[in-house]
Amino acid sequence: MVVKFDSTDYNELFHKAPCGYLKLDAFGKIITVNDTFCNWLGFNKKDLLFTKSFQDLLSIGGKMFYETHFLPLLQLRGEVSEVNFELLSIREKRLPFLVNAVTVFTDDGQKEFNITLFDISQRISFERELIKAKKEAESNAKRLEEKNRELERFTHIVTHDLKSPVRTIEGLFEIMSKKGYLSEEKEAKRLQKMVLDNLRRMKVFIDDLVDQAISENETEYGKLIDLNQICHSAMEMLGDEIKKDNVKFSINPLPIVKGNVSQLVRLFSNLFSNSIKYRSERPLEIEVSFERLDTWAEVKVKDNGIGFDPEFKERIFEYMKRLHSHEIYPGSGIGLYSCKRIVEAHGGKIWAEGFLDKGAVFHFTLPLA
Amino acid sequence: MTTKTKNNVKITGKPEHPTIMFAHGYGCDQSMWRFVVPSFTDGFQVITFDHVGSGNSDQSAYDFEKYDSLDGYAGDVIEILEENGLDQVIFIGHSVSAMIGALVAIKRPELIKKLVMIGPSPCYINKEDYYGGFEEKDIEEMISTLEDNYLGWSSYITPVIIGRPDKPEFSEELNNSFCSIRPDIAKHFAKVTFTSDNRNDLSKIKVPTLIIQTEPDVIAPEKVGEYVYHQISGSVFTKIQTAGHCPHLTAPELTIEEIKKFLNYGG
């Protein structure tokens, strides 16, 4: 079938188009305009043609944007798309439009601009909501960041200030004991032991808090790090404990990763001392290995200790959450939480597998170099 | 970091000839000058650059404190000139850069030999008996128009090269960041530009100055141009028969002609 399309049809296509359509001369004067546009803004065609320029119809903010962004782009690039303008109707009502424009040239080389406008009154209110929400989110994030920094500073000060009086008390207590100032009575001895136990708990607690505070300076995660060395540094740090308990390590070759040295040493030493703390009657064996997963290394630290009830596999990483009482296993509940923070700061994940009395395996991922 | 990368400095023309520096206004970058620059490369050494935050400048160098006043931008112009060992330069500044050039001419008169101000405004907001053309709320409205156009900005980043049948020499490759600007910088620069008040600096300008005015110009109305003219003693005022704030885009030939006349250069 041959479709005939003559100038009357084009005329209809132009004037009844579901968008505003106009043509401006090189100076921005309106030289052609369709019915849709005139109806939307309530103008008579003769009010616009050769009398008004496009920017006369813009709100003041729009005029400024037109002069500083829209026109330079249209002049230099020959087209501008998806610009948001508010136009003023004949009754001075503001109507939002999405505007596209192209530069064309007449046969005698004159520059003209073709402009289409789409009504976006519904979309704009949605967009404004989005902008508002984005602004709110940004200011919340900023506030949170400040709060976090404050909190880090606070932890830092508190832990450092608490450390020395606790040490002093412990020292004084020892002196008193050496000099025989303490009572040898049964009930007194029980109480003295409780005092000492509590002091030690406090010391462990403070040390862990210090470790946990990833300091503000530790923001460098791009260093190339040999995990074999990290593993050995961590073992050296725990030297006495390892010797005392005769821990058997088997360390398989480990990869080079990207990260932060002191944090990764802390990660391994926390995991090792966790294994040591929760060892069973069996001689403790710790095995470290890794698997390559695309651009990530999944490191496994496996022990044959007391393990844990799989039900608690998430809970063990929570802040100050502990599965055991202080009397059985002293600790602060910060060690594994700290591991989680370190791994996550490296962009990785940490998780654990365990069964009661069957040992535990800690998995974590780090970015490969 | 050198100003070459920080400000995307481009030097063309004849090095042995006097230097002419073109500074773009708010909203675009040095490509604003592409219709004008070729007329000067034969008789001058030509320097164009992008203000930090605009165009292809190093956006990471945008320091919200430094650029919280026009002095920050004036400092950059001085740095560019010093780094290239230049003085006695003809400075052509559009819009906000007209004032930036004025600040340089006041601070370091030996650097600027002549000043051309296209569409200058020392103060955009009306104050008591001063007419700047805008109320404070208008500036806020402009900022919100900018916000409504975040989306539009991201689309500018895609380069589209349109052939220019009338001027084939300009169909050169446009770079990705053509007239693009980070939304947060756009907002800050707009605020700094349109809330600046440098009226008291005008009388301190001692170098020969040309003011180019268009009619109508929404951003810098004729009344403002005349104010600038009356404040700068010995300045020259000329009106170009074209509409809009960017005569170097809409009427480059007339703009070139006025600049040449002022410099006594060519015909």
XYZ file of C-alpha atoms in Angstrom:
636
model
C 0.000 0.000 0.000
C 1.328 3.400 -0.917
C 0.872 5.965 1.805
C 0.389 9.442 0.503
C 1.679 12.132 2.738
C 1.343 15.701 1.582
C 2.100 19.084 3.077
C -1.273 19.243 4.827
C -0.371 16.095 6.697
C 3.016 17.495 7.646
C 1.269 20.606 8.765
C -0.946 18.528 11.016
C 2.029 16.524 12.214
C 3.760 19.753 13.151
C 0.918 21.640 14.777
C -0.712 18.759 16.600
C 2.559 17.152 17.684
C 2.544 15.934 21.306
C 5.427 18.284 21.998
C 6.116 21.971 21.709
C 8.042 22.696 18.541
C 9.639 25.964 17.536
C 12.264 27.481 15.352
C 14.453 30.389 16.388
C 16.591 32.626 14.272
C 20.275 33.153 15.056
C 19.356 35.763 17.665
C 16.870 33.574 19.475
C 13.702 35.172 18.051
C 10.799 32.780 17.520
C 10.138 32.455 13.785
C 7.950 29.338 13.756
C 5.888 27.780 16.515
C 3.361 24.945 16.658
C -0.154 24.965 18.106
C 0.700 22.625 20.943
C 3.254 25.069 22.309
C 0.903 28.037 21.997
C -1.886 26.110 23.742
C 0.346 24.956 26.577
C 1.493 28.469 27.345
C -1.786 30.200 26.456
C -0.239 32.493 23.844
C -1.641 33.516 20.507
C 0.729 32.724 17.703
C 0.969 36.407 16.789
C 2.055 37.258 20.375
C 5.117 35.114 19.831
C 6.117 35.161 16.178
C 8.911 37.646 15.431
C 8.219 39.467 18.701
C 9.398 37.224 21.471
C 12.648 35.347 21.787
C 12.825 31.965 23.443
C 14.578 33.295 26.487
C 11.833 35.881 27.061
C 9.645 32.934 28.029
C 12.097 31.531 30.569
C 12.076 32.076 34.296
C 14.950 34.171 35.598
C 16.964 31.109 36.667
C 16.324 29.645 33.232
C 17.499 32.837 31.512
C 20.788 32.654 33.372
C 21.217 28.998 32.579
C 20.319 29.684 28.951
C 23.003 32.347 28.591
C 25.746 30.556 30.480
C 25.232 26.922 29.443
C 22.522 26.288 26.912
C 23.429 28.794 24.233
C 27.207 28.243 24.359
C 26.636 24.499 23.973
C 24.150 24.946 21.159
C 26.511 27.349 19.382
C 29.618 25.267 19.798
C 28.324 21.741 19.655
C 25.344 22.204 17.429
C 22.966 20.411 19.757
C 21.830 20.317 23.325
C 19.653 17.670 24.857
C 17.647 17.051 27.984
C 17.862 20.477 29.510
C 15.343 21.277 32.179
C 13.721 24.695 31.789
C 10.798 26.432 33.394
C 8.745 28.499 30.977
C 6.283 31.181 31.997
C 2.762 30.924 30.608
C 0.832 34.010 29.581
C -0.595 34.001 33.103
C 2.945 33.864 34.536
C 2.496 30.279 35.617
C 5.734 28.281 35.700
C 5.667 25.142 33.596
C 8.570 22.672 33.542
C 9.842 21.379 30.224
C 12.569 19.118 28.994
C 14.183 20.876 26.064
C 16.154 19.502 23.123
C 17.648 21.724 20.489
C 19.680 21.454 17.291
C 21.404 24.007 15.130
C 20.463 23.998 11.436
C 21.576 26.124 8.527
C 19.361 27.683 5.880
C 20.242 27.477 2.214
C 21.949 30.845 2.390
C 24.015 29.749 5.403
C 21.948 31.434 8.106
C 22.016 29.746 11.470
C 18.712 28.667 13.023
C 17.743 26.610 16.040
C 15.038 23.937 16.136
C 13.685 23.339 19.599
C 11.331 20.713 20.980
C 9.814 20.861 24.440
C 8.272 18.061 26.458
C 5.934 18.631 29.338
C 7.470 17.126 32.480
C 5.262 18.519 35.246
C 4.746 15.088 36.792
C 8.322 13.973 36.394
C 9.737 17.178 37.827
C 8.018 16.788 41.181
C 9.445 13.287 41.362
C 12.898 14.567 40.425
C 12.712 17.303 43.026
C 11.872 14.662 45.629
C 14.911 12.719 44.504
C 17.143 15.772 44.716
C 15.794 16.502 48.182
C 16.372 12.912 49.279
C 19.876 12.983 47.836
C 20.679 16.181 49.700
C 19.368 14.707 52.920
C 21.364 11.534 52.423
C 24.486 13.556 51.735
C 24.136 15.648 54.832
C 23.375 12.558 56.912
C 26.440 10.818 55.576
C 28.526 13.847 56.425
C 27.116 13.981 59.944
C 27.737 10.279 60.424
C 31.278 10.595 59.211
C 31.932 13.350 61.728
C 30.328 11.318 64.483
C 32.474 8.341 63.568
C 35.623 10.374 63.682
C 34.595 11.797 67.020
C 33.946 8.327 68.312
C 37.307 7.091 67.102
C 39.066 9.947 68.821
C 37.056 9.242 71.950
C 37.955 5.559 71.965
C 41.559 6.463 71.409
C 41.667 8.871 74.335
C 39.672 6.671 76.665
C 41.727 3.553 76.050
C 45.046 5.323 76.386
C 43.980 7.131 79.513
C 42.581 3.999 81.120
C 45.642 1.899 80.443
C 48.084 3.541 82.798
C 45.976 3.655 86.008
C 45.068 0.005 85.504
C 48.761 -0.899 85.155
C 49.562 1.161 88.223
C 46.910 -0.579 90.320
C 48.166 -3.968 89.209
C 51.746 -2.972 90.048
C 50.749 -1.630 93.446
C 48.848 -4.792 94.163
C 51.924 -6.868 93.382
C 54.093 -4.711 95.658
C 51.552 -5.086 98.461
C 51.565 -8.819 97.956
C 55.402 -9.013 97.964
C 55.688 -6.908 101.089
C 53.141 -9.104 102.851
C 50.588 -6.359 103.280
C 47.824 -8.618 102.073
C 45.888 -10.818 104.402
C 46.437 -14.571 104.203
C 42.961 -15.248 105.436
C 40.903 -17.540 103.211
C 38.070 -15.114 102.506
C 40.527 -12.229 101.977
C 42.516 -14.305 99.506
C 39.365 -15.104 97.576
C 38.507 -11.444 97.346
C 42.061 -10.501 96.372
C 41.996 -13.037 93.579
C 38.730 -11.547 92.345
C 40.283 -8.097 92.344
C 43.242 -9.357 90.310
C 41.053 -11.279 87.881
C 38.957 -8.245 87.273
C 42.026 -6.112 86.742
C 43.302 -8.539 84.130
C 39.969 -8.593 82.416
C 40.080 -4.870 82.270
C 43.579 -4.977 80.778
C 42.550 -7.409 78.047
C 39.530 -5.292 77.380
C 41.523 -2.100 77.014
C 44.151 -3.725 74.798
C 41.460 -5.017 72.484
C 39.820 -1.635 72.367
C 43.124 -0.090 71.310
C 43.472 -2.695 68.584
C 39.957 -2.213 67.402
C 40.265 1.481 66.835
C 41.459 1.490 63.239
C 43.286 4.725 63.495
C 42.667 7.644 61.162
C 46.127 7.308 59.674
C 45.476 3.768 58.565
C 43.645 4.569 55.415
C 46.211 3.220 52.977
C 44.931 -0.019 51.462
C 46.915 -0.081 48.248
C 50.254 -1.512 49.454
C 51.404 -4.807 47.973
C 51.723 -7.215 50.857
C 53.174 -10.704 51.055
C 50.764 -12.648 53.264
C 53.485 -15.202 54.120
C 55.421 -12.457 55.876
C 52.291 -11.136 57.542
C 51.556 -14.608 58.883
C 55.047 -14.866 60.345
C 54.903 -11.430 61.905
C 51.637 -12.405 63.561
C 53.224 -15.626 64.864
C 56.183 -13.693 66.221
C 53.850 -11.363 68.037
C 52.242 -14.319 69.772
C 55.608 -16.027 70.323
C 55.238 -16.831 74.038
C 51.715 -18.144 73.783
C 52.598 -20.312 70.823
C 55.632 -21.738 72.610
C 53.795 -22.256 75.882
C 51.000 -24.190 74.270
C 53.224 -25.905 71.753
C 50.963 -24.929 68.868
C 51.643 -26.719 65.613
C 51.334 -24.425 62.592
C 51.160 -25.513 58.998
C 51.287 -22.526 56.711
C 50.771 -23.215 53.019
C 52.236 -20.735 50.514
C 50.165 -17.546 50.552
C 49.701 -14.899 47.849
C 50.532 -11.197 47.566
C 47.524 -9.017 48.298
C 46.692 -5.315 48.347
C 46.126 -3.887 51.778
C 47.350 -2.357 54.980
C 50.267 -4.073 56.737
C 49.518 -3.354 60.368
C 45.846 -4.177 59.981
C 46.558 -7.499 58.305
C 49.092 -8.478 60.996
C 46.397 -7.708 63.542
C 43.894 -9.790 61.577
C 46.110 -12.882 61.609
C 47.235 -12.465 65.193
C 43.633 -12.017 66.347
C 42.586 -15.174 64.541
C 45.578 -17.137 65.888
C 45.038 -16.012 69.443
C 41.368 -16.833 69.041
C 42.349 -20.392 68.102
C 44.758 -20.565 71.019
C 42.166 -19.336 73.448
C 39.521 -21.813 72.303
C 41.774 -24.831 71.969
C 40.520 -28.222 73.136
C 42.265 -30.968 75.096
C 43.965 -32.041 71.854
C 47.331 -30.478 70.942
C 46.418 -27.385 68.933
C 47.013 -27.396 65.188
C 46.438 -24.341 63.031
C 46.444 -24.565 59.271
C 46.534 -21.576 56.930
C 45.797 -21.927 53.224
C 44.244 -19.986 50.404
C 42.303 -20.297 47.187
C 42.311 -17.957 44.202
C 38.872 -16.603 43.299
C 39.139 -14.346 40.281
C 40.819 -11.209 41.651
C 40.376 -12.247 45.258
C 42.236 -14.515 47.638
C 40.080 -16.554 49.982
C 42.254 -17.293 52.997
C 41.343 -20.088 55.422
C 42.538 -20.347 59.018
C 41.561 -23.747 60.354
C 42.014 -25.103 63.873
C 41.103 -28.226 65.797
C 39.850 -26.420 68.882
C 36.506 -26.499 70.630
C 34.694 -25.003 67.661
C 31.301 -23.438 68.145
C 27.633 -24.081 67.648
C 26.908 -23.234 63.957
C 23.904 -21.322 65.199
C 26.301 -18.631 66.430
C 28.386 -18.272 63.286
C 27.200 -14.691 62.754
C 27.075 -13.678 66.370
C 30.758 -14.341 67.005
C 31.666 -11.348 64.808
C 29.380 -8.943 66.605
C 30.720 -6.168 68.768
C 31.325 -7.294 72.362
C 29.176 -10.374 71.885
C 30.640 -13.453 73.525
C 29.560 -17.063 73.652
C 31.331 -17.818 76.917
C 31.466 -16.252 80.340
C 34.563 -14.432 81.548
C 35.218 -17.100 84.094
C 35.741 -19.787 81.468
C 37.331 -17.754 78.654
C 38.411 -14.224 79.484
C 37.998 -11.754 76.650
C 36.358 -8.583 75.526
C 34.342 -9.692 72.521
C 36.302 -7.331 70.340
C 38.869 -9.605 68.691
C 36.692 -11.117 65.952
C 34.708 -7.929 65.542
C 38.002 -6.225 64.854
C 38.842 -8.926 62.260
C 35.564 -8.250 60.518
C 36.208 -4.527 60.407
C 39.685 -5.022 58.999
C 38.529 -7.412 56.267
C 35.630 -5.170 55.335
C 37.904 -2.142 55.209
C 39.839 -4.096 52.568
C 36.636 -4.651 50.624
C 36.492 -8.341 51.571
C 34.195 -10.632 53.502
C 34.771 -12.805 56.555
C 32.781 -15.800 57.720
C 33.278 -18.853 59.894
C 32.378 -22.517 59.913
C 32.366 -24.522 63.070
C 30.834 -27.425 64.952
C 30.891 -28.025 68.639
C 34.166 -29.727 69.567
C 35.132 -30.151 65.896
C 37.278 -27.085 65.397
C 36.607 -23.895 63.489
C 37.522 -22.548 60.061
C 37.690 -18.814 59.471
C 37.422 -17.689 55.870
C 38.133 -14.218 54.603
C 38.733 -12.616 51.234
C 41.362 -10.010 50.354
C 42.030 -8.347 47.001
C 44.893 -9.998 45.123
C 47.700 -7.778 43.934
C 51.521 20.661 39.410
C 52.062 23.177 36.665
C 49.364 25.517 35.431
C 49.615 23.752 32.074
C 47.654 20.808 33.408
C 45.931 22.570 36.281
C 44.403 25.173 33.957
C 44.703 23.277 30.672
C 46.754 26.156 29.271
C 47.026 26.284 25.481
C 49.539 28.556 23.788
C 49.274 29.226 20.054
C 50.188 31.988 17.632
C 53.538 33.720 17.298
C 55.776 33.553 20.354
C 57.803 36.619 19.303
C 54.695 38.809 19.151
C 52.805 40.457 22.034
C 50.689 38.101 24.113
C 46.924 38.119 24.235
C 45.122 36.067 26.866
C 41.502 34.955 26.572
C 39.616 34.034 29.754
C 36.240 32.314 29.555
C 33.282 33.161 31.749
C 31.061 31.099 33.974
C 29.421 28.020 32.489
C 31.710 26.865 29.730
C 35.416 26.689 28.988
C 38.065 27.989 26.603
C 36.250 26.507 23.620
C 34.033 29.616 23.912
C 36.819 31.456 22.123
C 37.135 29.207 19.123
C 35.448 31.631 16.710
C 37.645 34.509 17.863
C 41.111 33.114 18.495
C 42.048 32.359 14.837
C 41.864 36.069 14.000
C 44.675 36.795 16.437
C 47.115 33.939 15.960
C 48.945 35.719 13.133
C 49.775 38.860 15.053
C 49.948 37.606 18.623
C 50.969 34.828 20.905
C 47.602 33.579 22.158
C 46.956 31.986 25.539
C 43.691 30.289 26.388
C 42.953 28.274 29.519
C 40.173 26.749 31.598
C 39.427 28.033 35.061
C 40.013 25.336 37.639
C 36.773 23.362 37.899
C 35.739 24.122 34.312
C 36.387 22.291 31.067
C 39.508 20.193 30.963
C 41.178 21.718 34.000
C 42.290 19.510 36.841
C 39.043 19.247 38.761
C 40.830 17.758 41.728
C 42.588 21.118 42.144
C 39.249 22.763 42.893
C 39.647 24.041 46.422
C 36.311 25.301 47.715
C 38.090 27.718 50.039
C 40.486 29.185 47.499
C 37.777 29.660 44.910
C 35.339 31.130 47.365
C 36.170 34.544 45.953
C 37.336 35.830 42.582
C 40.783 36.451 44.090
C 41.429 32.716 43.881
C 40.907 32.838 40.112
C 42.963 36.032 39.774
C 45.778 34.232 41.596
C 45.672 31.469 38.975
C 45.936 33.981 36.110
C 48.987 35.536 37.775
C 50.467 32.070 38.210
C 49.942 31.211 34.531
C 51.582 34.441 33.397
C 54.495 34.094 35.806
C 55.109 30.489 34.916
C 55.369 31.431 31.249
C 57.487 34.494 32.002
C 54.924 36.873 30.521
C 54.010 40.463 31.301
C 52.405 43.373 29.443
C 49.681 41.020 28.314
C 46.426 41.995 26.623
C 43.732 40.381 28.712
C 40.326 39.600 27.183
C 37.878 38.493 29.841
C 34.283 37.456 29.314
C 31.667 37.914 32.011
C 33.114 36.961 35.398
C 36.592 36.809 33.868
C 36.349 40.493 32.972
C 36.377 41.133 36.718
C 39.049 38.495 37.304
C 41.229 40.323 34.757
C 40.508 43.603 36.522
C 41.676 42.131 39.825
C 44.916 40.998 38.184
C 45.435 44.445 36.622
C 44.986 46.064 40.029
C 47.185 43.647 41.931
C 49.929 43.328 39.313
C 49.643 46.262 36.858
C 52.886 45.289 35.137
C 51.312 42.011 33.982
C 48.388 43.580 32.123
C 48.914 46.116 29.382
C 45.332 46.388 28.178
C 42.068 45.020 29.415
C 39.041 44.054 27.320
C 35.882 43.351 29.285
C 33.098 41.537 27.443
C 29.781 41.731 29.279
C 31.312 42.690 32.639
C 29.375 43.080 35.844
C 31.024 44.097 39.115
C 27.918 43.124 41.064
C 24.941 41.148 39.794
C 22.598 41.813 42.691
C 20.742 45.112 43.078
C 21.978 47.138 46.063
C 20.304 50.303 47.352
C 20.877 52.725 44.477
C 22.881 50.295 42.345
C 21.217 48.310 39.585
C 22.797 44.911 38.964
C 19.833 43.277 37.288
C 19.104 40.572 39.856
C 17.583 40.094 43.250
C 19.107 37.640 45.671
C 16.260 35.186 45.147
C 16.982 35.154 41.414
C 20.441 33.794 42.135
C 18.906 31.097 44.315
C 16.535 30.267 41.495
C 19.431 29.891 39.120
C 21.128 27.498 41.530
C 17.968 25.419 41.624
C 17.852 25.411 37.820
C 21.378 24.050 37.960
C 20.223 21.305 40.287
C 17.352 20.424 37.987
C 19.949 19.957 35.291
C 22.258 17.498 37.013
C 20.896 14.925 34.655
C 21.558 17.058 31.629
C 25.159 17.492 32.635
C 26.019 13.891 32.598
C 24.814 13.730 29.015
C 27.206 16.509 27.982
C 30.081 14.233 28.747
C 29.438 12.198 25.624
C 31.229 13.949 22.818
C 29.209 14.584 19.711
C 31.120 16.102 16.881
C 28.966 18.124 14.625
C 30.463 19.155 11.355
C 30.422 22.869 10.791
C 29.790 23.335 7.094
C 30.245 27.096 7.430
C 33.606 26.828 9.184
C 35.277 23.526 8.424
C 38.408 24.536 10.348
C 36.473 24.045 13.589
C 35.446 20.477 12.999
C 38.411 19.377 15.081
C 37.984 16.736 17.711
C 36.163 17.992 20.758
C 37.297 16.491 23.964
C 35.125 14.571 26.370
C 34.730 17.211 28.979
C 33.545 19.834 26.546
C 31.783 22.490 28.589
C 31.083 19.955 31.283
C 31.456 20.804 34.918
C 31.014 18.865 38.124
C 27.614 19.783 39.601
C 29.019 20.732 43.004
C 31.603 22.970 41.356
C 29.010 24.466 39.014
C 26.902 25.417 42.008
C 29.777 26.886 43.966
C 31.210 28.787 41.007
C 27.727 30.163 40.254
C 27.299 31.309 43.828
C 30.741 32.950 43.914
C 30.231 34.600 40.525
C 26.755 35.932 41.018
C 27.115 37.072 44.604
C 30.460 38.819 44.080
C 30.659 42.552 44.604
C 33.742 44.220 43.151
C 32.274 47.669 42.588
C 34.963 49.277 44.730
C 37.732 47.769 42.630
C 36.703 49.391 39.354
C 38.181 52.824 40.092
C 41.525 51.193 40.916
C 41.949 49.967 37.336
C 44.693 52.064 35.724
C 45.275 50.164 32.470
C 43.534 51.108 29.189
C 40.205 49.294 29.245
C 37.574 48.470 26.637
C 34.048 47.484 27.638
C 32.062 45.517 25.079
C 28.324 45.577 25.642
C 25.470 43.810 23.892
C 21.766 44.581 23.989
C 19.794 42.974 25.454
C 22.054 41.117 27.850
C 20.162 39.501 30.730
C 23.284 38.630 32.686
C 25.035 41.984 32.370
C 22.495 44.612 31.250
C 23.577 47.760 29.469
C 23.019 49.826 32.592
C 25.660 47.745 34.336
C 28.085 48.107 31.435
C 27.647 51.880 31.585
C 28.287 51.801 35.327
C 31.561 49.967 34.706
C 32.479 52.497 32.031
C 31.857 55.455 34.358
C 33.824 53.917 37.196
C 36.956 53.175 35.175
C 38.474 56.481 34.196
C 39.678 56.634 30.620
C 37.868 53.479 29.616
C 36.224 52.971 26.230
C 32.644 51.741 25.882
C 31.360 50.067 22.760
C 28.093 48.409 21.933
C 27.804 45.454 19.596
C 24.585 45.007 17.628
C 23.761 41.533 18.840
C 21.660 40.012 21.574
C 22.772 37.850 24.438
C 25.633 37.516 26.839
C 28.091 35.829 24.496
C 28.852 38.075 21.492
C 32.014 36.072 20.826
C 29.660 33.203 19.966
C 26.716 34.993 18.401
C 28.610 37.754 16.608
C 32.281 36.776 16.531
C 33.100 39.048 13.581
C 31.812 42.154 15.343
C 33.574 41.160 18.548
C 36.867 40.626 16.725
C 36.463 43.969 14.980
C 35.957 45.872 18.242
C 38.940 44.213 19.903
C 41.159 44.915 16.893
C 40.041 48.534 16.777
C 40.938 48.923 20.443
C 44.343 47.352 19.894
C 45.007 49.305 16.688
C 45.620 46.008 15.002
C 44.859 45.149 11.384
C 42.133 46.803 9.339
